[in-house]
């Protein structure tokens, strides 16, 4: 009888150990599944980094940003005033109106005189007066002279304003504190 009891006791222990191992494996599988589910949930909801730039967006120059002097180099009286009025209607800031201070005779439609600081402004004026000739006279400042010549008829078509060139979002900037 003692052999039967020992055998039953041994079987009972083996079944108990097997049951404990199965419970531990099931609990571990359950925990593993829960961690996997949580990791996929957080991975899918975390913001994904997108490309960005640190370059400032290039804002196109507008006529309101350009200071313009309108001069007449012809014998037609009041031509500079008429051109200045049209330039103002197009949004340019007209500073001075009068006869050409250089007293040059210009056979072309017009001359656009500018310095290095006003090169972009001169290009904008040229887009409004396509037949004009650009003349870099090495002046200081960004004021532009539009000198009306013998071939002047009128301003050209109003050009389409370009859109800003920013295609990427701005990267966040971090400043170091001292």
Short mmCIF file of C-alpha atoms in Angstrom, two decimals:
data_model
loop_
_atom_site.label_atom_id
_atom_site.label_comp_id
_atom_site.label_asym_id
_atom_site.label_seq_id
_atom_site.Cartn_x
_atom_site.Cartn_y
_atom_site.Cartn_z
CA UNK A 1 0.00 0.00 0.00
CA UNK A 2 2.78 2.32 0.59
CA UNK A 3 3.84 1.86 -3.04
CA UNK A 4 0.38 2.78 -4.25
CA UNK A 5 0.32 5.89 -2.06
CA UNK A 6 3.78 6.91 -3.23
CA UNK A 7 2.75 6.38 -6.84
CA UNK A 8 -0.48 8.36 -6.39
CA UNK A 9 1.41 11.09 -4.57
CA UNK A 10 3.97 11.23 -7.37
CA UNK A 11 1.24 11.45 -10.04
CA UNK A 12 -0.47 14.18 -8.07
CA UNK A 13 2.77 16.20 -7.88
CA UNK A 14 3.47 15.73 -11.58
CA UNK A 15 -0.08 16.85 -12.47
CA UNK A 16 0.27 19.84 -10.15
CA UNK A 17 3.62 20.82 -11.65
CA UNK A 18 2.23 20.43 -15.15
CA UNK A 19 -0.80 22.54 -14.26
CA UNK A 20 1.44 25.23 -12.72
CA UNK A 21 3.67 25.27 -15.82
CA UNK A 22 0.64 25.61 -18.09
CA UNK A 23 -0.75 28.48 -15.98
CA UNK A 24 2.63 30.27 -16.02
CA UNK A 25 2.95 29.84 -19.81
CA UNK A 26 -0.61 31.12 -20.37
CA UNK A 27 0.01 34.15 -18.10
CA UNK A 28 3.30 34.91 -19.86
CA UNK A 29 1.64 34.63 -23.28
CA UNK A 30 -1.14 36.95 -22.09
CA UNK A 31 1.38 39.50 -20.83
CA UNK A 32 3.37 39.25 -24.07
CA UNK A 33 0.20 39.84 -26.10
CA UNK A 34 -0.74 42.84 -23.94
CA UNK A 35 2.73 44.40 -24.36
CA UNK A 36 2.66 43.79 -28.11
CA UNK A 37 -0.79 45.42 -28.39
CA UNK A 38 0.34 48.40 -26.31
CA UNK A 39 3.51 48.88 -28.35
CA UNK A 40 1.61 48.87 -31.67
CA UNK A 41 -0.95 51.29 -30.24
CA UNK A 42 1.72 53.78 -29.16
CA UNK A 43 3.80 53.29 -32.31
CA UNK A 44 0.80 54.11 -34.53
CA UNK A 45 -0.27 57.18 -32.55
CA UNK A 46 3.17 58.70 -32.07
CA UNK A 47 3.75 61.67 -34.41
CA UNK A 48 5.92 60.79 -37.34
CA UNK A 49 8.69 63.24 -38.12
CA UNK A 50 8.27 64.98 -41.46
CA UNK A 51 10.88 66.82 -43.48
CA UNK A 52 11.45 70.41 -42.43
CA UNK A 53 13.70 73.34 -43.27
CA UNK A 54 15.56 75.96 -41.32
CA UNK A 55 15.63 78.35 -44.28
CA UNK A 56 13.30 81.31 -44.01
CA UNK A 57 10.51 81.32 -46.57
CA UNK A 58 11.21 83.54 -49.56
CA UNK A 59 8.46 86.11 -49.74
CA UNK A 60 8.16 87.59 -53.22
CA UNK A 61 8.71 91.32 -53.58
CA UNK A 62 5.55 93.34 -54.09
CA UNK A 63 5.13 96.77 -55.71
CA UNK A 64 4.40 98.29 -52.28
CA UNK A 65 7.97 97.33 -51.26
CA UNK A 66 9.54 99.39 -54.08
CA UNK A 67 10.40 103.10 -53.82
CA UNK A 68 10.30 104.57 -57.31
CA UNK A 69 11.35 107.91 -58.81
CA UNK A 70 9.70 108.63 -62.17
CA UNK A 71 11.60 110.91 -64.54
CA UNK A 72 10.85 112.20 -68.03
CA UNK A 73 13.66 112.38 -70.59
CA UNK A 74 11.39 113.47 -73.46
CA UNK A 75 9.95 116.81 -74.54
CA UNK A 76 6.38 115.63 -73.78
CA UNK A 77 5.15 117.73 -70.86
CA UNK A 78 3.43 115.86 -68.00
CA UNK A 79 4.54 112.40 -69.17
CA UNK A 80 6.35 111.65 -65.88
CA UNK A 81 3.25 112.63 -63.87
CA UNK A 82 1.01 110.35 -65.95
CA UNK A 83 3.46 107.45 -65.59
CA UNK A 84 3.76 108.13 -61.85
CA UNK A 85 -0.02 108.03 -61.49
CA UNK A 86 -0.16 104.62 -63.21
CA UNK A 87 2.75 103.37 -61.08
CA UNK A 88 0.91 104.46 -57.93
CA UNK A 89 -2.24 102.66 -59.13
CA UNK A 90 -0.13 99.50 -59.51
CA UNK A 91 1.00 99.83 -55.91
CA UNK A 92 4.49 101.35 -56.23
CA UNK A 93 5.61 104.00 -53.75
CA UNK A 94 6.41 106.98 -55.98
CA UNK A 95 8.85 109.34 -54.28
CA UNK A 96 9.83 111.90 -56.91
CA UNK A 97 8.38 112.98 -60.25
CA UNK A 98 10.11 115.31 -62.69
CA UNK A 99 12.55 115.68 -65.55
CA UNK A 100 15.58 113.41 -65.76
CA UNK A 101 18.26 114.87 -63.44
CA UNK A 102 20.96 113.41 -65.73
CA UNK A 103 19.35 115.14 -68.73
CA UNK A 104 20.01 112.02 -70.81
CA UNK A 105 18.29 111.45 -74.13
CA UNK A 106 16.77 107.98 -74.07
CA UNK A 107 15.59 106.56 -77.39
CA UNK A 108 14.27 103.30 -75.84
CA UNK A 109 10.98 102.86 -74.02
CA UNK A 110 12.53 103.47 -70.61
CA UNK A 111 15.57 103.00 -68.42
CA UNK A 112 15.45 101.49 -64.97
CA UNK A 113 18.37 102.82 -62.93
CA UNK A 114 19.28 101.03 -59.72
CA UNK A 115 22.12 100.09 -57.36
CA UNK A 116 23.15 96.73 -55.94
CA UNK A 117 20.64 96.99 -53.07
CA UNK A 118 17.79 97.61 -55.50
CA UNK A 119 18.44 94.81 -57.99
CA UNK A 120 15.37 92.79 -56.94
CA UNK A 121 13.21 95.92 -57.02
CA UNK A 122 14.52 96.77 -60.50
CA UNK A 123 13.56 93.28 -61.73
CA UNK A 124 10.04 93.81 -60.38
CA UNK A 125 9.74 97.17 -62.17
CA UNK A 126 11.09 95.49 -65.33
CA UNK A 127 8.29 92.91 -65.10
CA UNK A 128 5.81 95.83 -65.31
CA UNK A 129 7.75 97.59 -68.10
CA UNK A 130 9.16 94.69 -70.17
CA UNK A 131 10.69 96.88 -72.89
CA UNK A 132 12.76 98.89 -70.38
CA UNK A 133 16.54 98.61 -70.15
CA UNK A 134 18.18 97.90 -66.79
CA UNK A 135 21.08 100.21 -65.89
CA UNK A 136 23.14 99.53 -62.75
CA UNK A 137 24.45 102.97 -61.80
CA UNK A 138 26.13 101.75 -58.57
CA UNK A 139 23.98 103.97 -56.34
CA UNK A 140 23.51 103.46 -52.61
CA UNK A 141 20.10 102.44 -51.31
CA UNK A 142 17.25 100.56 -52.93
CA UNK A 143 15.37 103.43 -54.61
CA UNK A 144 14.74 102.83 -58.31
CA UNK A 145 14.58 105.46 -61.09
CA UNK A 146 12.16 104.81 -63.94
CA UNK A 147 13.26 107.17 -66.70
CA UNK A 148 10.68 107.38 -69.49
CA UNK A 149 12.20 107.56 -72.99
CA UNK A 150 11.11 108.45 -76.53
CA UNK A 151 9.64 104.99 -77.20
CA UNK A 152 7.28 105.04 -74.19
CA UNK A 153 3.76 103.83 -74.92
CA UNK A 154 2.50 102.46 -71.60
CA UNK A 155 3.13 99.96 -68.86
CA UNK A 156 2.95 96.29 -69.83
CA UNK A 157 0.42 93.81 -68.49
CA UNK A 158 0.28 93.43 -64.72
CA UNK A 159 2.40 90.33 -64.01
CA UNK A 160 1.02 87.47 -61.98
CA UNK A 161 2.29 87.69 -58.41
CA UNK A 162 4.41 84.64 -57.55
CA UNK A 163 3.51 82.57 -54.52
CA UNK A 164 5.91 82.17 -51.60
CA UNK A 165 8.46 79.41 -52.22
CA UNK A 166 8.19 77.64 -48.88
CA UNK A 167 7.29 73.97 -49.46
CA UNK A 168 8.54 72.40 -46.23
CA UNK A 169 7.40 73.30 -42.75
CA UNK A 170 9.74 75.28 -40.51
CA UNK A 171 11.85 73.13 -38.19
CA UNK A 172 11.45 73.93 -34.51
CA UNK A 173 14.32 76.03 -33.25
CA UNK A 174 15.96 75.46 -29.90
CA UNK A 175 17.87 78.24 -28.24
CA UNK A 176 20.59 77.46 -25.75
CA UNK A 177 20.30 79.20 -22.41
CA UNK A 178 23.45 80.47 -20.74
#
